[in-house]
Each structure stands twice: as C-alpha cells, then as structure tokens.
Coordinates of C-alpha atoms and ligand atoms in Angstrom, one line a residue:
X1 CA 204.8 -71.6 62.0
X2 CA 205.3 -75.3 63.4
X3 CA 208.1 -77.1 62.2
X4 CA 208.0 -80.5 60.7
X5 CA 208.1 -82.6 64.2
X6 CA 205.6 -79.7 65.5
X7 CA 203.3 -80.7 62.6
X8 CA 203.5 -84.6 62.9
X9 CA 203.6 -84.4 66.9
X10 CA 200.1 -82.5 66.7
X11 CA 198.1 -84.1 63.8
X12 CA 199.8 -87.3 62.9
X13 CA 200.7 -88.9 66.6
X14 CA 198.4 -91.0 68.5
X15 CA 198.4 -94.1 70.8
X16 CA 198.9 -97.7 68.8
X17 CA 196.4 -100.5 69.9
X18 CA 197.4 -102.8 67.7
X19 CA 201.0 -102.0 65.8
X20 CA 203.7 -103.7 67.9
X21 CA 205.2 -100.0 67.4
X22 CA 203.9 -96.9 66.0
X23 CA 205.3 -93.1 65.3
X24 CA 208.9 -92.0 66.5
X25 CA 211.0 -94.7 66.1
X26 CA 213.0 -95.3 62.9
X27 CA 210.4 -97.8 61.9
X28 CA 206.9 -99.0 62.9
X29 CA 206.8 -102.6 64.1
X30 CA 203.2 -104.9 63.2
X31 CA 202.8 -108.3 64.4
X32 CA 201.1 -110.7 61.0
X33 CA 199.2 -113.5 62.5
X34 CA 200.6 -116.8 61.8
X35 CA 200.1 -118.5 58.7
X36 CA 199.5 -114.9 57.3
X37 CA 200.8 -112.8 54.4
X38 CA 201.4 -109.7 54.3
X39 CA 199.5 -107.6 51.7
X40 CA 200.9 -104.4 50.6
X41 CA 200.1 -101.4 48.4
X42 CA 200.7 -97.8 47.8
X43 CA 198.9 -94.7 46.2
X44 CA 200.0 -91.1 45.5
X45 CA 197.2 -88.3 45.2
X46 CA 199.0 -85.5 43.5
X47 CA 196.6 -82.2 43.5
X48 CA 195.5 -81.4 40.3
X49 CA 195.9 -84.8 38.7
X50 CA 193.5 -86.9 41.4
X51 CA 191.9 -84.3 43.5
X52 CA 190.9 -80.7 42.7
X53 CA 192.1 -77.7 45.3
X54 CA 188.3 -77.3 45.9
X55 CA 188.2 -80.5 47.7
X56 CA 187.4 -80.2 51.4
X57 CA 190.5 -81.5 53.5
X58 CA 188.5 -84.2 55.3
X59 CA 187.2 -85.8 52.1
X60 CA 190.7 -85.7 51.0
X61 CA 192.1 -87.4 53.8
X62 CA 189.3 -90.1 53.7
X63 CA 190.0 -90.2 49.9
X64 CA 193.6 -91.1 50.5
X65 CA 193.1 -94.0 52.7
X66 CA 190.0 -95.2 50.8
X67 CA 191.8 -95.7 47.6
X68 CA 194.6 -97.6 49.4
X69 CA 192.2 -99.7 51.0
X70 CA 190.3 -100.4 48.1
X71 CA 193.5 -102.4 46.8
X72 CA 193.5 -104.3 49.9
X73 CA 190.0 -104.9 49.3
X74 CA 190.5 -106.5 46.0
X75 CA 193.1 -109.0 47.3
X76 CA 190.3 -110.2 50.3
X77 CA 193.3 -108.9 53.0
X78 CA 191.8 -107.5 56.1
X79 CA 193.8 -104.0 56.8
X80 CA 196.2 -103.7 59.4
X81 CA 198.0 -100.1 59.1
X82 CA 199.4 -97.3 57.0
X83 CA 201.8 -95.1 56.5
X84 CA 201.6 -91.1 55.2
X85 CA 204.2 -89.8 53.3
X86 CA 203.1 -85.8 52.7
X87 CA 204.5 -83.2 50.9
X88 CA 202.9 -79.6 52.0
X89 CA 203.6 -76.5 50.2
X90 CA 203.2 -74.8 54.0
X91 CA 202.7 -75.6 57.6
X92 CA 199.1 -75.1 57.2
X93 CA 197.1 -76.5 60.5
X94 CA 193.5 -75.9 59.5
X95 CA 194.5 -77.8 56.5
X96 CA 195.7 -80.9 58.4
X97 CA 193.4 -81.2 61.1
X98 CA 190.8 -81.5 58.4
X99 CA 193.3 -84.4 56.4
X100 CA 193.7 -86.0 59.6
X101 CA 189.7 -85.9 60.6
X102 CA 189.0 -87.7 57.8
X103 CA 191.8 -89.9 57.7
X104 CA 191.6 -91.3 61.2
X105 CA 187.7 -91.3 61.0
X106 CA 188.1 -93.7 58.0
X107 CA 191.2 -95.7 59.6
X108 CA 188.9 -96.1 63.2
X109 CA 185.7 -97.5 61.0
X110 CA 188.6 -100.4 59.7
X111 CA 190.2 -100.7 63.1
X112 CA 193.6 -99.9 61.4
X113 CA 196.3 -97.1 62.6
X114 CA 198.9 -94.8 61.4
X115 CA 202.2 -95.8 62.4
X116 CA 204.7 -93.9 60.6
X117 CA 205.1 -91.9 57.6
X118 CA 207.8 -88.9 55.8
X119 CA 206.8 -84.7 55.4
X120 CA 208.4 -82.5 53.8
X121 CA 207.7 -79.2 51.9
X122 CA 206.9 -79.1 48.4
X123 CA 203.6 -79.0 46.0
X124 CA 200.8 -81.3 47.6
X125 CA 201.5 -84.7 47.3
X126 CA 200.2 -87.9 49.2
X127 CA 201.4 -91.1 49.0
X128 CA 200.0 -93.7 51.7
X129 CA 201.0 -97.2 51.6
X130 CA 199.0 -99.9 53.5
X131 CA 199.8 -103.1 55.2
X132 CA 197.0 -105.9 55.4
X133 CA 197.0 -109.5 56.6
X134 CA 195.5 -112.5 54.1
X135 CA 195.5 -116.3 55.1
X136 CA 198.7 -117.7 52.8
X137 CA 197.7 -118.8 49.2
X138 CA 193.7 -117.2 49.7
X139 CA 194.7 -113.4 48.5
X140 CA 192.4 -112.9 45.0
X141 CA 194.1 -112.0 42.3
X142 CA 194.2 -110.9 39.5
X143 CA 194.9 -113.5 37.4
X144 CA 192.4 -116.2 38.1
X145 CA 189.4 -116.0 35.8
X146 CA 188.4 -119.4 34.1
X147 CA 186.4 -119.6 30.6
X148 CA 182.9 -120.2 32.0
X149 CA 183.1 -117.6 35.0
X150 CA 180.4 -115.3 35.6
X151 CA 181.5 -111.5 35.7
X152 CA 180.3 -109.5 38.6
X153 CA 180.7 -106.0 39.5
X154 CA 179.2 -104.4 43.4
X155 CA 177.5 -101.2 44.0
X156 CA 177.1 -98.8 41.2
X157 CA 179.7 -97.4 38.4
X158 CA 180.1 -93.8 36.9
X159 CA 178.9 -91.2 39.9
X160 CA 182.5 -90.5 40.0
X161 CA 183.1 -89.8 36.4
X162 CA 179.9 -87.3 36.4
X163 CA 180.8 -85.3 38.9
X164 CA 183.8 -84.9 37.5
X165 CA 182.4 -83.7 34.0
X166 CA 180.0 -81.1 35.7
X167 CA 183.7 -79.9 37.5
X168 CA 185.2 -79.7 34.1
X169 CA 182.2 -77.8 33.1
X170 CA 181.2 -80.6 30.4
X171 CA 178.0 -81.1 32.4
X172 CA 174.9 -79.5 34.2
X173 CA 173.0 -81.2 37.2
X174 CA 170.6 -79.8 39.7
X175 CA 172.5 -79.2 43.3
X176 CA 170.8 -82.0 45.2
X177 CA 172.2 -84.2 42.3
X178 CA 176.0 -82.6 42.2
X179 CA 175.7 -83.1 45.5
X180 CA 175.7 -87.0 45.2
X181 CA 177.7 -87.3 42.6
X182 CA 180.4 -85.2 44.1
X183 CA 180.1 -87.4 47.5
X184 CA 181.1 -90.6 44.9
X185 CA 183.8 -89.1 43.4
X186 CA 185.3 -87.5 46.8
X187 CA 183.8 -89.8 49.7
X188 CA 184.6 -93.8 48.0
X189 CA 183.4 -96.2 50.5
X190 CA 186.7 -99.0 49.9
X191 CA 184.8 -102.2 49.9
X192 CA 186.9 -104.1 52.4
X193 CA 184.3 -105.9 53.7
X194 CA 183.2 -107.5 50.3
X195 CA 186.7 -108.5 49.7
X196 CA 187.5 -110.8 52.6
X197 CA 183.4 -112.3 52.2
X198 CA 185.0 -112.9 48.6
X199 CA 187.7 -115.3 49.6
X200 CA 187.3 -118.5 48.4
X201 CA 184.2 -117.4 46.5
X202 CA 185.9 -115.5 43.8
X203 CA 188.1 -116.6 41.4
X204 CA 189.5 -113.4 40.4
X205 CA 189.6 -109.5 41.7
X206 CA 190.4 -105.9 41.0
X207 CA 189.3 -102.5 42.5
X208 CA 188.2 -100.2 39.8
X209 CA 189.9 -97.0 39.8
X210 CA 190.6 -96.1 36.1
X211 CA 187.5 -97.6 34.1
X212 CA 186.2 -100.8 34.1
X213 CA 186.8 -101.7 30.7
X214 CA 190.6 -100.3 31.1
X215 CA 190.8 -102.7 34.7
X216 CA 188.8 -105.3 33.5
X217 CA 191.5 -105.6 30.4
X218 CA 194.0 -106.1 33.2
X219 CA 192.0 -109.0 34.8
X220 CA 191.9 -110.7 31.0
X221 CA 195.5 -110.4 30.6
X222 CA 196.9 -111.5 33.5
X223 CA 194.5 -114.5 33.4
X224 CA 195.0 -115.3 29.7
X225 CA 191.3 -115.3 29.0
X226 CA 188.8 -112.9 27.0
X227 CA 185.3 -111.8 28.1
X228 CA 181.6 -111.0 27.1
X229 CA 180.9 -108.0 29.3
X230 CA 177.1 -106.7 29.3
X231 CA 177.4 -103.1 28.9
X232 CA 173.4 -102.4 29.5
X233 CA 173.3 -104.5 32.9
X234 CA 175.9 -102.7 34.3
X235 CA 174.4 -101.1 37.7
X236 CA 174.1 -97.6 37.7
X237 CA 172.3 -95.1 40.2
X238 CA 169.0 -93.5 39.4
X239 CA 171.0 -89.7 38.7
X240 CA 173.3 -91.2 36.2
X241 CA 170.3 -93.8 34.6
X242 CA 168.6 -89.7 34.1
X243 CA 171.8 -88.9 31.8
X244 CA 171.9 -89.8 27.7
X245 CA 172.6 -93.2 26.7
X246 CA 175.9 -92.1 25.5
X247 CA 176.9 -89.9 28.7
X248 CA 175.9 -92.9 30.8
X249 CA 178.0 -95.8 28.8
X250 CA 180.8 -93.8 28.6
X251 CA 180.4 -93.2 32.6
X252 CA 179.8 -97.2 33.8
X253 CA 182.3 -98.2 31.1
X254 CA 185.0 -95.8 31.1
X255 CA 184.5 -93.3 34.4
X256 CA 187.4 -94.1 36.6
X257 CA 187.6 -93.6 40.5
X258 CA 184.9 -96.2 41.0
X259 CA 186.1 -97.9 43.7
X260 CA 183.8 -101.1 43.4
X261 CA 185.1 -104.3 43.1
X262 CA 185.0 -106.2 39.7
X263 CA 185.4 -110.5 40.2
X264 CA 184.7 -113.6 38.4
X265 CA 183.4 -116.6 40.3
X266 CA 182.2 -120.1 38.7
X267 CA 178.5 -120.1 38.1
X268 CA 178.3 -123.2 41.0
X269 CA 179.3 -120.1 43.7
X270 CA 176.4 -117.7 42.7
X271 CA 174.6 -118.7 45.6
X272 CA 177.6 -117.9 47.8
X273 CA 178.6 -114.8 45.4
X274 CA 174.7 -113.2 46.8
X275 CA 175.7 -114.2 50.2
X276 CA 178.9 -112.6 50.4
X277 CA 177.3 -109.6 48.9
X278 CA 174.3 -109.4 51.7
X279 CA 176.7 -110.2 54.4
X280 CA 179.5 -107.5 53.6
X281 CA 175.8 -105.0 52.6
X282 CA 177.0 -104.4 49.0
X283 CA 174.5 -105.0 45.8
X284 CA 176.2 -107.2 43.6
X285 CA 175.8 -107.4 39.7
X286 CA 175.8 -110.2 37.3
X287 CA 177.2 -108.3 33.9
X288 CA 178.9 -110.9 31.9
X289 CA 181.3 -114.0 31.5
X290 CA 184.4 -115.1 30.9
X291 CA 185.1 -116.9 27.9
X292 CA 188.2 -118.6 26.2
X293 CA 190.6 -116.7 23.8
X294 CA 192.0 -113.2 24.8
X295 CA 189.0 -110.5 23.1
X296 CA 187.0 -108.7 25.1
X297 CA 183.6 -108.3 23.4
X298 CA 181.1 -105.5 24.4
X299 CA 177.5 -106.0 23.4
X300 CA 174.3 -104.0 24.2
X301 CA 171.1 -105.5 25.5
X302 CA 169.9 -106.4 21.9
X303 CA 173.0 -108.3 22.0
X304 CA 174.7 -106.2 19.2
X305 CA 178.3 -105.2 19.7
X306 CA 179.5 -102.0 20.6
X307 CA 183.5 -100.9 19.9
X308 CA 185.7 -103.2 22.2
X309 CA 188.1 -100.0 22.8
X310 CA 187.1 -98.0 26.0
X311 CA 190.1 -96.3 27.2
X312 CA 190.8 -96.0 30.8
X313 CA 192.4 -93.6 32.4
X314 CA 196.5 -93.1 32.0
X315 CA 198.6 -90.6 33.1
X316 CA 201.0 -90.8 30.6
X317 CA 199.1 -91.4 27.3
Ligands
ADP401 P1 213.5 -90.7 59.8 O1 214.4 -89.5 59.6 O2 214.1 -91.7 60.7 O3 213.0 -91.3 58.5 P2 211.5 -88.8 60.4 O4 212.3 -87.8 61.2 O5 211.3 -88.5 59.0 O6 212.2 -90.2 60.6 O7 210.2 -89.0 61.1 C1 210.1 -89.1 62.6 C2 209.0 -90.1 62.9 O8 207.8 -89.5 62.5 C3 209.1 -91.4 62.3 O9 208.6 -92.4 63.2 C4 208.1 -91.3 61.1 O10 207.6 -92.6 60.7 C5 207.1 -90.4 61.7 N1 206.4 -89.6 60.6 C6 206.9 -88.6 59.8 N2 206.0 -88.1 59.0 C7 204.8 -88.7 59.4 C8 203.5 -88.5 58.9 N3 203.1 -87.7 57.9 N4 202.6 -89.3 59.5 C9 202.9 -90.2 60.4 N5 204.1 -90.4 60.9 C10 205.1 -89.6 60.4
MG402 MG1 215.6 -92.6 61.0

C-alpha cells in the first residue's frame, strides 16, 4: 500500500503554470493581479450526506471542484486555484485516479491548478477550498437587490432533486431519463462564465445549492428587501415538465444541488442581462421581482398564492 506522500506524489502532483508555487512546500504561493481581490470559498462533501458510495470517482471529483466553483461563480471572480483536503478510509489508487480524472479535467476547462492540499485516513471526506481573483469593489453579492429588480434564475432547476428521489426510491423514470437526471445531480456544470458576464450587470447573486426558495431567502435578508417570485415560470427541462405539478414545484422550488445562478438586476440592464447570458451560453430566466418590505410571496401563474414556506435543505434541522 502507498503511503501518504506515495499517494499525493502520484495523483495529486503536477507542474504549476500559473501559481507562483504549487505542491511541496509548506504553502502554495499565487500572484492576484493588481487592483484585485481575492475571493475565497470552501466546501466539504462528506459520503453519505452529499454524494452516495454509488457515485463514479470521476463525477465525484468534478463534483467537488464544481460546487466550489459555483461560489466563485456567484461573486463574478474568475478562478485562480484550489486546494484538497482528503480523508480516505484506505490507500485506494483506482479510487483516486478516477477523483483526480475528473478533478483536473474540470480544473484544465477553468485554467486553474491544484497547489496544495492535507490527507489523511479516516471516513471519506472532501473539503476543497478555492481562490479566485475579482476587480476591487465589483464581486456580486449577496446583499444588493433593490425594490424594483427583476429576479432571474439561468439554465434549469430540479434535475438534481429528481434524480435523487428515484435514488431514494420515491420515484420511477425510464433509464434514458435517470440517465439525465443523474448527470445533473452528479456532473453540475459551475456557471463561472455567467458570473464574471454578470459583473456590473447584476445587482445581486447566489449559487443555488440547497433550494431556491431556501437561497433566495438568503438574498432577501441580507439585502433587507422581500420578493414576488413566479413559481410557474421557473425553467425546467422537458423530463421534469413530464413529472406532476406537485413533484415538479417541489423540485424547481425546493430541490437543492442546482448549481445555477439566481441574480437581480434593474429592469434598465435586461438588455445586458440577455447578453451576458448569450455570451457566457447559458439560458437565462425572468421569474420575478424584488419588491420593498421583507415577505417573500409565491404565486402560481393565475397569480394566486401558494405557501411562502419552502424549506431548503439543512443539515442540522
Ligand atoms: P504540512 O505537514 O507542511 O502541512 P503535508 O506533509 O501535509 O504538509 O503535505 C506535503 C505537501 O503536499 C504540501 O505542499 C501540501 O500542500 C501537499 N498536499 C498534501 N495533501 C494534498 C492533496 N490531497 N492534494 C494536493 N496537495 C496535497
Ligand atoms: Mg509544513
């Protein structure tokens, strides 16, 4: 069995490009361009709670970055590098060459690089944190919706959640549609791109990874404003628009592990919201607006209200 400098010597060790140092020094060195901030973030995957043991290796280590880089993605910062802190319950090589074929195929599509990281035994556990770049004072955040703002949302919402249900055995679908479904759920595609087309155009952000009402509740908060979110023109893709009424609201609304971005921009920016949208490939929504107050109201396409409370998900409720 290979020992831990074995392990990160053979799956977890290449060349730098762009780090001003990478693995195997105390710490990694990057270089932040002038005028720049630094944008950072970190997620844990623990097995069982985020990812299923069923998971293919390489979809896991895509998984891992991807939900890290969806937070850069929110703020409009443009990814630099990461770090990998793993716990492994063995020295399993086929195991990590699949984690690392997926992570360093993601990492190469962003141009970004591992440069350091901690492993150690114990159960499965991965926490990568990830260092981005944003022009000082232009990050979105969270806190910047306006009364008047139109709501937007890109791609589509609930795939994730569906697949889930059909692994929880809650749900049937034919393979070619499990199949899709799964990819959502396990493949994300971080919307980096969108993000940084964003800045200056949006006037708030958040990746959505534990159900847009839950996340959107966040952006209302820390803004200080309420909302009037469409639940009927939120975009969904042609397998869940087959489901009930009541699987599919409960997906776009509550699903988690979307990984779209939801933003607000003034109604004057819609032509540059499109734009933004076409130029980063993404579909963008229009699903409601940001009013005054603090209440978030829900209404169906008849324009009838449907209950404000949509729990997202929390590990410790
Ligand atoms: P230290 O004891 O100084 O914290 P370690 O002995 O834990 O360093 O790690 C040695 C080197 O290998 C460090 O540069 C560290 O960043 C890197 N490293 C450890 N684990 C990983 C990993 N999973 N992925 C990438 N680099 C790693
Ligand atoms: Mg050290």
């Amino acid at each position: 069995m290979a020992g831990e400098f074995e392990l990160i010597a053979r799956h977890f060790t290449r060349p730098v490009r762009r780090a001003a140092l990478g693995v195997g020094d105390d710490c990694a060195l990057l270089q932040v361009g002038a005028g720049m901030q630094l944008a950072v973030s970190c997620d844990m995957l623990v097995e069982g709670r985020h990812f299923l043991s069923t998971v293919p290796p390489a979809w896991l280590g895509h998984k891992a970055l991807a939900v890290n880089l969806s937070d850069l993605a929110a703020c409009g910062a443009e990814p630099l590098a990461f770090t990998l802190a793993l716990a492994l319950p063995r020295a399993d090589d086929e195991f990590l060459a699949g984690f690392a074929q997926g992570m360093f195929a993601l990492a190469e599509a962003h141009d970004i690089e591992l440069v350091g990281g901690d492993t150690t035994a114990g159960p499965l556990n991965i926490c990568i944190t990830v260092f981005g770049q944003v022009p000082a004072g232009q990050a979105l955040l969270r806190s910047g919706a306006r009364p008047g703002d139109e709501l937007w949302v890109s791609g589509t919402l609930g795939e994730a959640r569906l697949a889930l249900e059909v692994f929880r055995g809650a749900l049937a679908l034919p393979g070619g549609d499990f199949e899709t479904v799964r990819r959502a759920m396990e493949l994300p595609q971080p919307r980096v791109a969108l993000g940084r087309a964003l800045r200056g155009v949006a006037s708030s952000a958040i990746d959505l990874s534990d159900g847009l009402v839950g996340d959107l509740g966040h952006v209302l908060e820390r803004s200080g404003v309420g909302a009037v979110l469409q639940a009927d023109a939120l975009p969904r893709s042609a397998v869940l628009a087959a489901q009930p009424p009541a699987v599919q609201r409960q997906c776009v609304l509550a699903g988690g592990d979307d990984y779209e971005l939801l933003f607000t921009a003034p109604p004057a920016q819609r032509e540059a919201v499109l734009a933004a949208g076409r130029r980063a490939g993404v579909a963008l929504t229009c699903c409601g607006a940001i009013v005054a107050g603090r209440a978030l109201r829900i209404v169906d396409a008849a324009g009838r209200d449907l209950p404000p409370s949509w729990p997202g998900f929390d590990h410790f409720a």
